Coordinates of C-alpha atoms and ligand atoms in Angstrom, one line a residue:
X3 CA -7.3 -30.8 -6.3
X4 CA -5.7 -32.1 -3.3
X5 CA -7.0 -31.7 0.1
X6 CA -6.5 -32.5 3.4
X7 CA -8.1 -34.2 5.9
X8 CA -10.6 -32.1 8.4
X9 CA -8.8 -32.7 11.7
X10 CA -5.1 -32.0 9.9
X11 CA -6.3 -29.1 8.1
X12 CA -8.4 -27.5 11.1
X13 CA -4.7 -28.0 13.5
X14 CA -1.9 -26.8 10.5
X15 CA -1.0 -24.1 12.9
X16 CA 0.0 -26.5 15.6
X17 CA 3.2 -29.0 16.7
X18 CA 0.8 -31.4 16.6
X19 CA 0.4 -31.0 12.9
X20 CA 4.1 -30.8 12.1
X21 CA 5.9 -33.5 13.2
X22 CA 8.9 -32.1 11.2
X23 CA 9.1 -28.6 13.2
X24 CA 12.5 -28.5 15.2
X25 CA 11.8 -28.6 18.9
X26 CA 13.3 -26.2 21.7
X27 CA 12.9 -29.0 24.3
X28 CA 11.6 -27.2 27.0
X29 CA 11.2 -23.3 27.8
X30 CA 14.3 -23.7 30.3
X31 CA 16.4 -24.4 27.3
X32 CA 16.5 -20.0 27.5
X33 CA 17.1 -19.7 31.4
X34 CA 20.3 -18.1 30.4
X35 CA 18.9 -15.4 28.0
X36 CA 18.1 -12.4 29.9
X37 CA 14.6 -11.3 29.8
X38 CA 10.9 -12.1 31.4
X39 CA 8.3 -13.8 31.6
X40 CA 5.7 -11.9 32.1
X41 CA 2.2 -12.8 33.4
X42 CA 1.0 -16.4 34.9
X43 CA -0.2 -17.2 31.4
X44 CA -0.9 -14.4 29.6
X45 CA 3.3 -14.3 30.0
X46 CA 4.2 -10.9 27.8
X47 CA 1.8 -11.0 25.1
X48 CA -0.3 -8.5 25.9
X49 CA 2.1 -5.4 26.5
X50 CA 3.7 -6.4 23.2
X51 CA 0.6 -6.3 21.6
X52 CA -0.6 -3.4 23.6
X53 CA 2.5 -1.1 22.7
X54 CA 5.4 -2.8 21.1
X55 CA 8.0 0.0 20.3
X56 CA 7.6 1.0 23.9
X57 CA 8.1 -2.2 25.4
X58 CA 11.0 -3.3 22.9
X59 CA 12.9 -0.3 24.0
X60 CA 12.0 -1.3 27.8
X61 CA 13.6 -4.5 27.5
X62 CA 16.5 -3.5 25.4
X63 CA 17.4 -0.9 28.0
X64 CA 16.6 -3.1 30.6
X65 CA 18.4 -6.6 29.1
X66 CA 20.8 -5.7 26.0
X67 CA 19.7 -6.1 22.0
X68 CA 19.3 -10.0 22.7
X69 CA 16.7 -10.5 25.4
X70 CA 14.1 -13.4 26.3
X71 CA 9.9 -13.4 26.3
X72 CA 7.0 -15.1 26.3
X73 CA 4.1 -14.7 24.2
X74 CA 2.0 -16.7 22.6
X75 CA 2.4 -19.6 25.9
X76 CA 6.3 -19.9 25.0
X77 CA 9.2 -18.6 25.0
X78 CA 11.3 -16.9 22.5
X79 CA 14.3 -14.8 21.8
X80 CA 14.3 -11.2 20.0
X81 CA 17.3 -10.3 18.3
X82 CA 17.3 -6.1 18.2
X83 CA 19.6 -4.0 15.5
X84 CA 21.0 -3.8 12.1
X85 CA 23.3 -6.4 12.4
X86 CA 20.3 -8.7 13.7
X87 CA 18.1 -8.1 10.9
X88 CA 21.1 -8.7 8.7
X89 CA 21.7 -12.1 10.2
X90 CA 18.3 -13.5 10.1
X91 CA 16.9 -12.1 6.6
X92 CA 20.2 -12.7 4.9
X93 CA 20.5 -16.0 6.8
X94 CA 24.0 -17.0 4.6
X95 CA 24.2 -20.2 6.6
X96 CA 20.4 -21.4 6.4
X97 CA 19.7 -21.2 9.8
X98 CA 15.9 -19.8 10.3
X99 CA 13.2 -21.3 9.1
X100 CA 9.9 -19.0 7.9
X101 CA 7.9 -22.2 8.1
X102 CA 8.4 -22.7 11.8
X103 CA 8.2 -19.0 12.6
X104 CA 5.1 -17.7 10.7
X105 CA 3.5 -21.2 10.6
X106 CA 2.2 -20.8 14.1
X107 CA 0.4 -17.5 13.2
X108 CA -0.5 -17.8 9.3
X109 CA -0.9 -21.8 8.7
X110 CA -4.5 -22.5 9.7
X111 CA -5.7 -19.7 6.8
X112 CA -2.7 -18.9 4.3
X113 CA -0.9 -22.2 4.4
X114 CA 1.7 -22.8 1.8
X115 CA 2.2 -19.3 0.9
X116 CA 6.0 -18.5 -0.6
X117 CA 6.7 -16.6 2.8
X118 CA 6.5 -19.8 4.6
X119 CA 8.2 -21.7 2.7
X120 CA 12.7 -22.8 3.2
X121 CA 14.6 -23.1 1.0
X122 CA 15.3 -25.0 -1.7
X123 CA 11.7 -25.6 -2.4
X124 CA 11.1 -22.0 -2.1
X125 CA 13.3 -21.2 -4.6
X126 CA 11.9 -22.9 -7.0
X127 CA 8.2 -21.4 -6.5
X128 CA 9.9 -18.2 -6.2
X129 CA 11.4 -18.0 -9.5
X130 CA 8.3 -19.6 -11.2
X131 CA 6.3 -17.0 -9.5
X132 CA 8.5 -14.0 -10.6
X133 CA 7.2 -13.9 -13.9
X134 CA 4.3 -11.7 -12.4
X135 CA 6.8 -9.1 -11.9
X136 CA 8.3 -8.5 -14.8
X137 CA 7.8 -5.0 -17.1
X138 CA 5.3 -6.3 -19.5
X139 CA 2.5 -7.8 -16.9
X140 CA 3.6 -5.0 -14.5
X141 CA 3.1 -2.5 -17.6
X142 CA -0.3 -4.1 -17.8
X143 CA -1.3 -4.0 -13.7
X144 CA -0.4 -0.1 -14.1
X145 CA -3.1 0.2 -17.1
X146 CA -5.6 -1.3 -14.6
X147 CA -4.7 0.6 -11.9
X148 CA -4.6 3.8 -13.2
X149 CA -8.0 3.6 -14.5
X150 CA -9.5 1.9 -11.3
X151 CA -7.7 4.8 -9.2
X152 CA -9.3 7.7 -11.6
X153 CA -12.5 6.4 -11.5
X154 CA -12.9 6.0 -7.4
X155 CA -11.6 9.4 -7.7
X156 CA -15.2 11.1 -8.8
X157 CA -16.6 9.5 -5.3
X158 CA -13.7 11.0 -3.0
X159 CA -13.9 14.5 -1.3
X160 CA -14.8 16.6 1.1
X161 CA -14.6 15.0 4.5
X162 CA -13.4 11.3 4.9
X163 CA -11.6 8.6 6.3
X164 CA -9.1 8.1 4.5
X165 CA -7.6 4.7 5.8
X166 CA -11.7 3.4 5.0
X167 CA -11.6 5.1 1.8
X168 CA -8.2 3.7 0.9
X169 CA -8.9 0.0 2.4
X170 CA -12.0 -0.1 -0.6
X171 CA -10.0 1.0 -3.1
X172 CA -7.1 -1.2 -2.6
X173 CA -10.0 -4.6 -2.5
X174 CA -11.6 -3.1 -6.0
X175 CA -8.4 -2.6 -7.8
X176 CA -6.9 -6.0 -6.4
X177 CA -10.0 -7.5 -8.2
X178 CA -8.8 -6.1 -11.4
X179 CA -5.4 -5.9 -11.2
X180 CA -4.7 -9.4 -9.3
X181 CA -7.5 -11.3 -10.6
X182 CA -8.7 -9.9 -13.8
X183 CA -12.5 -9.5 -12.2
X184 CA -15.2 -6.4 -13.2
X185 CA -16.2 -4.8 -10.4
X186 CA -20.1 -6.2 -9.0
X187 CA -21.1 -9.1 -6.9
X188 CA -18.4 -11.7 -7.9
X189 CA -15.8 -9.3 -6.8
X190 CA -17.6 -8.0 -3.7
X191 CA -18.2 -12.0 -2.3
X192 CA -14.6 -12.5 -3.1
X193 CA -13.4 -9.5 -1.1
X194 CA -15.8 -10.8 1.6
X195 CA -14.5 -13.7 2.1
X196 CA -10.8 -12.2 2.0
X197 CA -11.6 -9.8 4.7
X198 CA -13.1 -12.2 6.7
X199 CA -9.6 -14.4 6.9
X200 CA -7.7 -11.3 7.2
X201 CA -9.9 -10.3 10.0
X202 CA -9.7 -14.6 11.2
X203 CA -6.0 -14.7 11.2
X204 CA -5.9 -11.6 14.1
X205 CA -8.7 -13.6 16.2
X206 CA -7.9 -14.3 19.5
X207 CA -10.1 -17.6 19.4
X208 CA -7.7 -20.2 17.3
X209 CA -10.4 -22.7 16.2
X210 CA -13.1 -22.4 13.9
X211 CA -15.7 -22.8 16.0
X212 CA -19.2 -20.9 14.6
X213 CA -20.0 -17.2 15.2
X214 CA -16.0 -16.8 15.8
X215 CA -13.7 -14.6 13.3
X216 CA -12.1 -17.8 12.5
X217 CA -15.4 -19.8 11.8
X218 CA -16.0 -17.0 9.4
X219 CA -12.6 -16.9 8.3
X220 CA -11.9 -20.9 7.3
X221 CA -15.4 -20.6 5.8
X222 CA -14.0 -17.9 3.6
X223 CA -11.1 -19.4 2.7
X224 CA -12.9 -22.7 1.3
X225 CA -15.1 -20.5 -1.0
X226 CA -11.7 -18.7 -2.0
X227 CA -10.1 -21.8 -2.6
X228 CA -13.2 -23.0 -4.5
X229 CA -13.2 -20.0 -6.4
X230 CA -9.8 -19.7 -7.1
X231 CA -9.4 -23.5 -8.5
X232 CA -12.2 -23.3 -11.4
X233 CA -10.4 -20.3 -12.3
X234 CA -7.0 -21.3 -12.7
X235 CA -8.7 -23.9 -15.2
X236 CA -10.4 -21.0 -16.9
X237 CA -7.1 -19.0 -17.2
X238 CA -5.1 -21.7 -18.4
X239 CA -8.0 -22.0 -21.3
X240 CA -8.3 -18.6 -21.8
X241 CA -5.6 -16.3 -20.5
X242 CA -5.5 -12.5 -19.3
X243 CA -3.7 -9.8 -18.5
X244 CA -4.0 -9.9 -14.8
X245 CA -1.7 -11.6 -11.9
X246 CA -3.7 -14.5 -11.3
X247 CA -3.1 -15.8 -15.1
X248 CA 0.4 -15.2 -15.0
X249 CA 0.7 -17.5 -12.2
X250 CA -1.8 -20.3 -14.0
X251 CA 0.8 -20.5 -16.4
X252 CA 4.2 -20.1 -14.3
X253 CA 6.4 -23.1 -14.7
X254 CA 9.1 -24.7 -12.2
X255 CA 12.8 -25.4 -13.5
X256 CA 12.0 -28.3 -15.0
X257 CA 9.1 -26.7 -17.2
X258 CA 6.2 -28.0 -15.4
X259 CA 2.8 -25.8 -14.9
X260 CA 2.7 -25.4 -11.1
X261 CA 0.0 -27.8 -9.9
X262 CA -3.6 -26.1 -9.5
X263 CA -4.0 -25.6 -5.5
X264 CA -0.3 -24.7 -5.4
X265 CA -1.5 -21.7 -7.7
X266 CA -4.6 -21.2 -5.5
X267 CA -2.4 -21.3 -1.9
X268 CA -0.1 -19.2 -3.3
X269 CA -2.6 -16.3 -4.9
X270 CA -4.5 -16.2 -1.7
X271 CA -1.4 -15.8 0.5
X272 CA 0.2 -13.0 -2.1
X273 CA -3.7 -11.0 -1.8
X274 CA -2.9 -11.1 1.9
X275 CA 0.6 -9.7 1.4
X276 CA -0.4 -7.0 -0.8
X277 CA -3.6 -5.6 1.4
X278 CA -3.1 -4.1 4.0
X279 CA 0.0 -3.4 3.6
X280 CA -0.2 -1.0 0.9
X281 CA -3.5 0.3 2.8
X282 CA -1.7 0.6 6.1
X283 CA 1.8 2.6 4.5
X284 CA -0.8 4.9 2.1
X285 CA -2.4 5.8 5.3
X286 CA 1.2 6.5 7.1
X287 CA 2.1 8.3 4.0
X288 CA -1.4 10.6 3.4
X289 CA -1.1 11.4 7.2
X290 CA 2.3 12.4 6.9
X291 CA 1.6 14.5 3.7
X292 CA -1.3 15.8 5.2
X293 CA 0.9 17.3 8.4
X294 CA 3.9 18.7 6.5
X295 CA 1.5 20.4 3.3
X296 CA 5.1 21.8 2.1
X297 CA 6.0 18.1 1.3
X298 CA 2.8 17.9 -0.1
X299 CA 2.9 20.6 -2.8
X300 CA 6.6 19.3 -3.7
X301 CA 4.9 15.9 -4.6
X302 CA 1.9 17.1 -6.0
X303 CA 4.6 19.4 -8.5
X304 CA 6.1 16.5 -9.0
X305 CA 3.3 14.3 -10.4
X306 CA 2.1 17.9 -12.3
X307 CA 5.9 17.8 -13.8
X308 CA 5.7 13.8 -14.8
X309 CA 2.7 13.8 -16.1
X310 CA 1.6 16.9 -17.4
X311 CA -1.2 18.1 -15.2
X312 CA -3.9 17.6 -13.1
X313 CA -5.8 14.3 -12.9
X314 CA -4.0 12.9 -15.8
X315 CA -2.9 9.3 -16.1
X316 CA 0.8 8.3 -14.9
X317 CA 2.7 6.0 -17.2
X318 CA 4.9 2.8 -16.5
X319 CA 7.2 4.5 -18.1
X320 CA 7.6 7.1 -15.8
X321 CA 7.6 5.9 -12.4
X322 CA 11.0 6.3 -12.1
X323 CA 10.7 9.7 -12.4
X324 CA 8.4 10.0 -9.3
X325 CA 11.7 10.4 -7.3
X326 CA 10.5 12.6 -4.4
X327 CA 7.3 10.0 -4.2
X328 CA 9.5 7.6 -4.0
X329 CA 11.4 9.4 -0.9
X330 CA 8.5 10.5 0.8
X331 CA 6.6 6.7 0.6
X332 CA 10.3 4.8 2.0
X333 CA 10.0 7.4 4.7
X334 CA 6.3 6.7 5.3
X335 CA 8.0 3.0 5.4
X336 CA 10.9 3.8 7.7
X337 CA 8.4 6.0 10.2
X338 CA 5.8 3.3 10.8
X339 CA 6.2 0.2 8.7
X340 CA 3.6 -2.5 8.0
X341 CA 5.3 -5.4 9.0
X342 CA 7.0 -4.6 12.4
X343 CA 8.4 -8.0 13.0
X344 CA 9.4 -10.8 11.3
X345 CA 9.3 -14.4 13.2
X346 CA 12.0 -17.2 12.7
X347 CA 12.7 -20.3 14.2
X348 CA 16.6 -21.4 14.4
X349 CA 16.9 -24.8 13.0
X350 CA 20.1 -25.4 14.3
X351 CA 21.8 -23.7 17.3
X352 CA 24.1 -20.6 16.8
X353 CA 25.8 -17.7 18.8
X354 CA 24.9 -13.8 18.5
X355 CA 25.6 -11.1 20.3
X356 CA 27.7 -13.0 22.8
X357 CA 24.8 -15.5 23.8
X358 CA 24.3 -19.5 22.9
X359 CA 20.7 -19.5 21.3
X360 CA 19.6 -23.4 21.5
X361 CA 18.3 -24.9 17.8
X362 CA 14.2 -24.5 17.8
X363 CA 14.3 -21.5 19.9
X364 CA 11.6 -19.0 18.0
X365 CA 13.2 -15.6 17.4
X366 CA 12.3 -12.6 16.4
X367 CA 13.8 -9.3 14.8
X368 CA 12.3 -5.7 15.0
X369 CA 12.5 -3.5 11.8
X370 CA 10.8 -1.4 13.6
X371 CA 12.4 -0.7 15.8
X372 CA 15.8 0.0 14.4
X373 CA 13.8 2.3 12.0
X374 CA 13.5 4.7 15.4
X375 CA 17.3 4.0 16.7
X376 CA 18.8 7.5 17.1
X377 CA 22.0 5.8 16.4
X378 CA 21.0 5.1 12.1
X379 CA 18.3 8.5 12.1
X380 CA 18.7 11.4 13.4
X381 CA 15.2 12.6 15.4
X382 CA 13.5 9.5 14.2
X383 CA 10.4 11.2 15.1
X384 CA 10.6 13.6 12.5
X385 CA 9.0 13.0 9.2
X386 CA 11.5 13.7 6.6
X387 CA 12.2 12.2 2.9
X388 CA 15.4 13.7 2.7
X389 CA 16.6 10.9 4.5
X390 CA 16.4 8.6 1.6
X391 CA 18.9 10.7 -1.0
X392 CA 21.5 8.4 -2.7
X393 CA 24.4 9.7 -0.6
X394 CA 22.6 9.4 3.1
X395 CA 21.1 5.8 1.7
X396 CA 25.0 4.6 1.0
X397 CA 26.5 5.6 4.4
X398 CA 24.0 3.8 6.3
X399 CA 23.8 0.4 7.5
X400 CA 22.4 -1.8 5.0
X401 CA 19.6 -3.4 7.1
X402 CA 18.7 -0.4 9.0
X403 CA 16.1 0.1 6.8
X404 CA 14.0 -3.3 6.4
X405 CA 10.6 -2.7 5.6
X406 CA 10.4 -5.6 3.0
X407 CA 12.6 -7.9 4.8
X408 CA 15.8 -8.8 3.0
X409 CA 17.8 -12.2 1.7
X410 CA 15.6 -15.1 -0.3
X411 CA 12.4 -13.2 1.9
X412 CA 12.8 -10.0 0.3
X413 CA 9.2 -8.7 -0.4
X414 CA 8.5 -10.4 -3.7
X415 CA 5.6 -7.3 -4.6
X416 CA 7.6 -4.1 -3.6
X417 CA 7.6 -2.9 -7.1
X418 CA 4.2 -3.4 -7.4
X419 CA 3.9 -1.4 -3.7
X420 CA 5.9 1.5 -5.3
X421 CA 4.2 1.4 -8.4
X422 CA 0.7 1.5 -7.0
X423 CA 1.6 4.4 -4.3
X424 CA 3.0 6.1 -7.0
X425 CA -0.2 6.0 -8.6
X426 CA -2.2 7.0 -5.8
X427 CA 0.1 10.1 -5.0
X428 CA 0.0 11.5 -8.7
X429 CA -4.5 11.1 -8.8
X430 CA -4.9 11.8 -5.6
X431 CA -2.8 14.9 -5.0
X432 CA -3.4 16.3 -8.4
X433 CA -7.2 16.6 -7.7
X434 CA -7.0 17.0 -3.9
X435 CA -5.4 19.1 -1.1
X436 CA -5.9 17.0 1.6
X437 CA -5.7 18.6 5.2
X438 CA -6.4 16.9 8.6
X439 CA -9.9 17.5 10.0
X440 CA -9.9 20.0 12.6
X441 CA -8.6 18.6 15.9
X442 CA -8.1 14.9 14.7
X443 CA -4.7 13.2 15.1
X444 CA -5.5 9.8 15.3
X445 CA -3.7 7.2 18.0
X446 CA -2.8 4.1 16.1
X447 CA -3.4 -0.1 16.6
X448 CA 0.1 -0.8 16.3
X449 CA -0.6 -5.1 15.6
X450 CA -1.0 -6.8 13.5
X451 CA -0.4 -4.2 10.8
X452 CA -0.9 -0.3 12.0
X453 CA -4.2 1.5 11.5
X454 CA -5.6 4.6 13.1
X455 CA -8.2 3.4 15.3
X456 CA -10.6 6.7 14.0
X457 CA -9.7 5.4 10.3
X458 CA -7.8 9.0 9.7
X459 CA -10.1 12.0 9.9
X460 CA -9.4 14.0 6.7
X461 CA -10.7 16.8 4.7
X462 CA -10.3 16.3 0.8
X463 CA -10.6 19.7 -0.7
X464 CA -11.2 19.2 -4.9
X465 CA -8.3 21.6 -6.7
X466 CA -8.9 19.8 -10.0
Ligands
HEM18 C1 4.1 -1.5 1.4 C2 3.8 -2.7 1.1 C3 4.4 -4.0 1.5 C4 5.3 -4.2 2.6 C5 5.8 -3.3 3.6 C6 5.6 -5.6 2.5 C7 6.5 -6.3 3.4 C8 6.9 -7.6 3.2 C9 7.9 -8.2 4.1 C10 8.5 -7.6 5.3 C11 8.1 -9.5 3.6 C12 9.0 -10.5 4.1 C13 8.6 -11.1 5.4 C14 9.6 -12.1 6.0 O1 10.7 -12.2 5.5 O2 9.3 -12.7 7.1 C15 7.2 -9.6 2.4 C16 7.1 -10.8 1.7 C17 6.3 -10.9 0.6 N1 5.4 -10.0 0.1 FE1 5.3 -8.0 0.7 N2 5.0 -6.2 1.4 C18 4.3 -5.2 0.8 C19 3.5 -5.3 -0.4 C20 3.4 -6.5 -1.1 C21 2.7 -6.6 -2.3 C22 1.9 -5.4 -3.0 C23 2.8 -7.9 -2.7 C24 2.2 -8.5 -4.0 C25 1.7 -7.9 -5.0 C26 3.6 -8.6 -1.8 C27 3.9 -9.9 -1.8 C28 4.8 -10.5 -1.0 C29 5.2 -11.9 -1.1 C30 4.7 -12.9 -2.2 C31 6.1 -12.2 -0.1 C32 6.8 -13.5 0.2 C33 8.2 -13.5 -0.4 C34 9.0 -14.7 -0.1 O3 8.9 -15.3 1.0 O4 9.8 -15.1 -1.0 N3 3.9 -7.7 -0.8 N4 6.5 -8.5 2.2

């Protein structure tokens, strides 16, 4: 298996490591951007961080949809609105690279994951890694899940926290589902590791010196990478029915297996993808669910309806049938989505919104925060899935609702999202009412990817 060199692999994050990164030339490149610059420093990382709806809104009511920061110790431009998002996700003339923008943030732990990778090489890994997603593996992931779900269920109830509860879950049924592992200590070392880059690529110390998130988290990453290359040799040999086999065997256009640490960079980066994300919206849509108990009891009929009764399986099959699920989860997506912002860097220069931006300026667009612009949703702050009927999804802008990103980007696992929500609606709601604990309404860490900070106080009363 290839690998690289300490001192390049310790910096992959940096310029200095990627010589081929387009440069801005200098932060007064932006002078004529409106905008600020925040702190000596700390320039305007930490109210972003701190609360970054609020401060978006700030600046766009301050400076216009197209204003100027600095975080991170440079500057950068955020592009806010529908017709933003549009430009940079669809990105018809190749303009943005994902590289450059999430490389700064991702490279030192998730390298080489499809998300940051352009292009024309993306495509092709893209396509090869497709095969994962299609009905008769998904058919299989759903077998999986539904039994892995069922049987955490006989541990749940009474009072929890639910965000905790449904973090676990997620980590034991991505050992089954994505890598074909039983549950016991293989699985829990693997998830170790995981967590601790997960938890690594949110330090605030970049290198990995010891006793730092990051030590832990590039010492994690070589046991994963370890791991993860003896078994694509394994699954090769000996294939299953998990996600991790069908990517040992994908092939590229011209037929050929993808090479082994390929396969290895690009599991890794898709367990990141698929995490905390689907932990962080469950949570959004339990807590929602858990507030409006009349949209509750419409989903838990509904599961009743599609499946039969109470704590029964749900079939591939019938997924598609989950409609109001499905309403209620893209609303959980719209009110608080998992991946506020998405980074770019423009490759060459262009013009939006009435203003030059220079070619390596690093820009960024806010899903969220069109998904609380009064002018696409009425009371944004009102939890409602009726906003996602057919009719009201057709007059709307096409990129006010972004959640997975858009263009070549597009969230490669949002069936498997939907799928496995789906899943967790029908067994949890058919064997639970769940209420909030008396008092508790969480307040939420909004970066990188939301969680309530009291891990979502509930009460899980057993119906079934
Ligand atoms: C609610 C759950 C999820 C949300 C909100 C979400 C969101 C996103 C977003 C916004 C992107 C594009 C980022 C960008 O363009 O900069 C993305 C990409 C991706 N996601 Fe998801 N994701 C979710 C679940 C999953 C799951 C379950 C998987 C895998 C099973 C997954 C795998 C991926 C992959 C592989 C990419 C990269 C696609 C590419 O660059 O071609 N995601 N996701």
């Amino acid at each position: 298996m290839a690998s690289l060199a300490p001192d390049v692999a310790a910096n992959l994050h940096t310029e200095r490591a990627n010589p081929h990164w387009v440069r801005l030339g200098g932060d007064h490149k932006l002078d004529h951007i409106p905008g600020e610059d925040g702190w000596p420093v700390l320039g305007t990382t930490l109210m972003q961080l701190a609360d970054p709806l609020g401060f978006q809104k700030r600046m766009v009511d301050t400076y216009g949809p197209v204003f100027r920061t600095r975080s991170f110790g440079r500057r950068g431009v955020n592009l806010i609105g529908a017709d933003a998002n549009e430009l940079v996700l669809f990105d018809r003339d190749k303009l943005f690279s994902n590289e450059q923008g999430w490389g700064p943030v991702l490279n030192l732990l998730f390298p080489r994951g499809l998300m940051l990778m352009d292009f024309e090489a993306h495509r092709v890994d893209r396509r090869a890694l497709s095969i994962a997603f299609k009905p008769e593996p998904m058919r299989a992931y759903c077998g999986v899940l539904n039994s892995g779900i069922a049987s955490a269920m006989e541990n749940w109830g009474g009072r929890m926290r639910f965000y905790d509860a449904i973090k676990a879950l997620t980590l034991d049924t991505a050992a089954s589902s994505f890598l074909g592992l039983p549950l016991g200590p293989e699985a829990d070392r693997l998830n170790k590791a995981f967590v601790d880059m997960v938890q690594a690529s949110v330090g605030v110390v970049r290198k990995p010196l010891p006793f730092t998130k990051m030590g832990r988290g590039v010492a994690g990453r070589r046991l994963m990478v370890e791991y993860f290359g003896r078994l694509v040799r394994e699954r090769r040999a000996n294939p299953g029915q998990d996600m991790f086999s069908q990517f040992a065997l994908a092939t590229r256009d011209d037929g050929s297996l993808l090479p082994e640490d390929v396969v290895v960079d690009h599991m890794i980066f898709l367990m990141m993808a698929a995490h905390d994300t689907i932990t962080s919206s469950a949570t959004v849509l339990f807590w929602q669910l858990a507030k409006n108990p009349e949209w509750q009891d419409r989903l838990r009929a509904e599961a009743r309806a599609v499946t039969g009764g109470d704590g029964l399986p749900l079939a591939y099959e019938d997924l598609g049938r989950m409609e109001l699920t499905e309403m209620a989860f893209k609303e959980a997506l719209r009110f608080m989505p998992p991946v506020p912002n998405m980074p770019r860097r423009a490759l060459r220069e262009f013009e939006f919104g009435g203003f030059r931006i220079p070619a390596g300026t690093p820009v960024g667009i806010s899903p969220a925060a069109v998904h609380a612009d009064p002018a696409h949703w009425d009371s944004p702050e009102v939890f409602d899935p009726m906003r996602f009927t057919p009719d009201k999804v057709a007059s709307r802008h096409k990129y006010a609702w972004a959640p997975f990103g858009g263009g070549a980007h597009m969230c490669l696992g949002l069936h498997f999202a939907y799928m496995q929500v789906k899943l967790l609606a029908n067994h949890i709601l058919t064997r639970f009412e769940v209420r909030m604990q008396p008092g508790a309404e969480p307040s939420w860490q909004a970066w990188p990817i939301p969680k309530p900070r009291d891990g979502l106080r509930v009460e899980m009363r057993r119906i079934c």
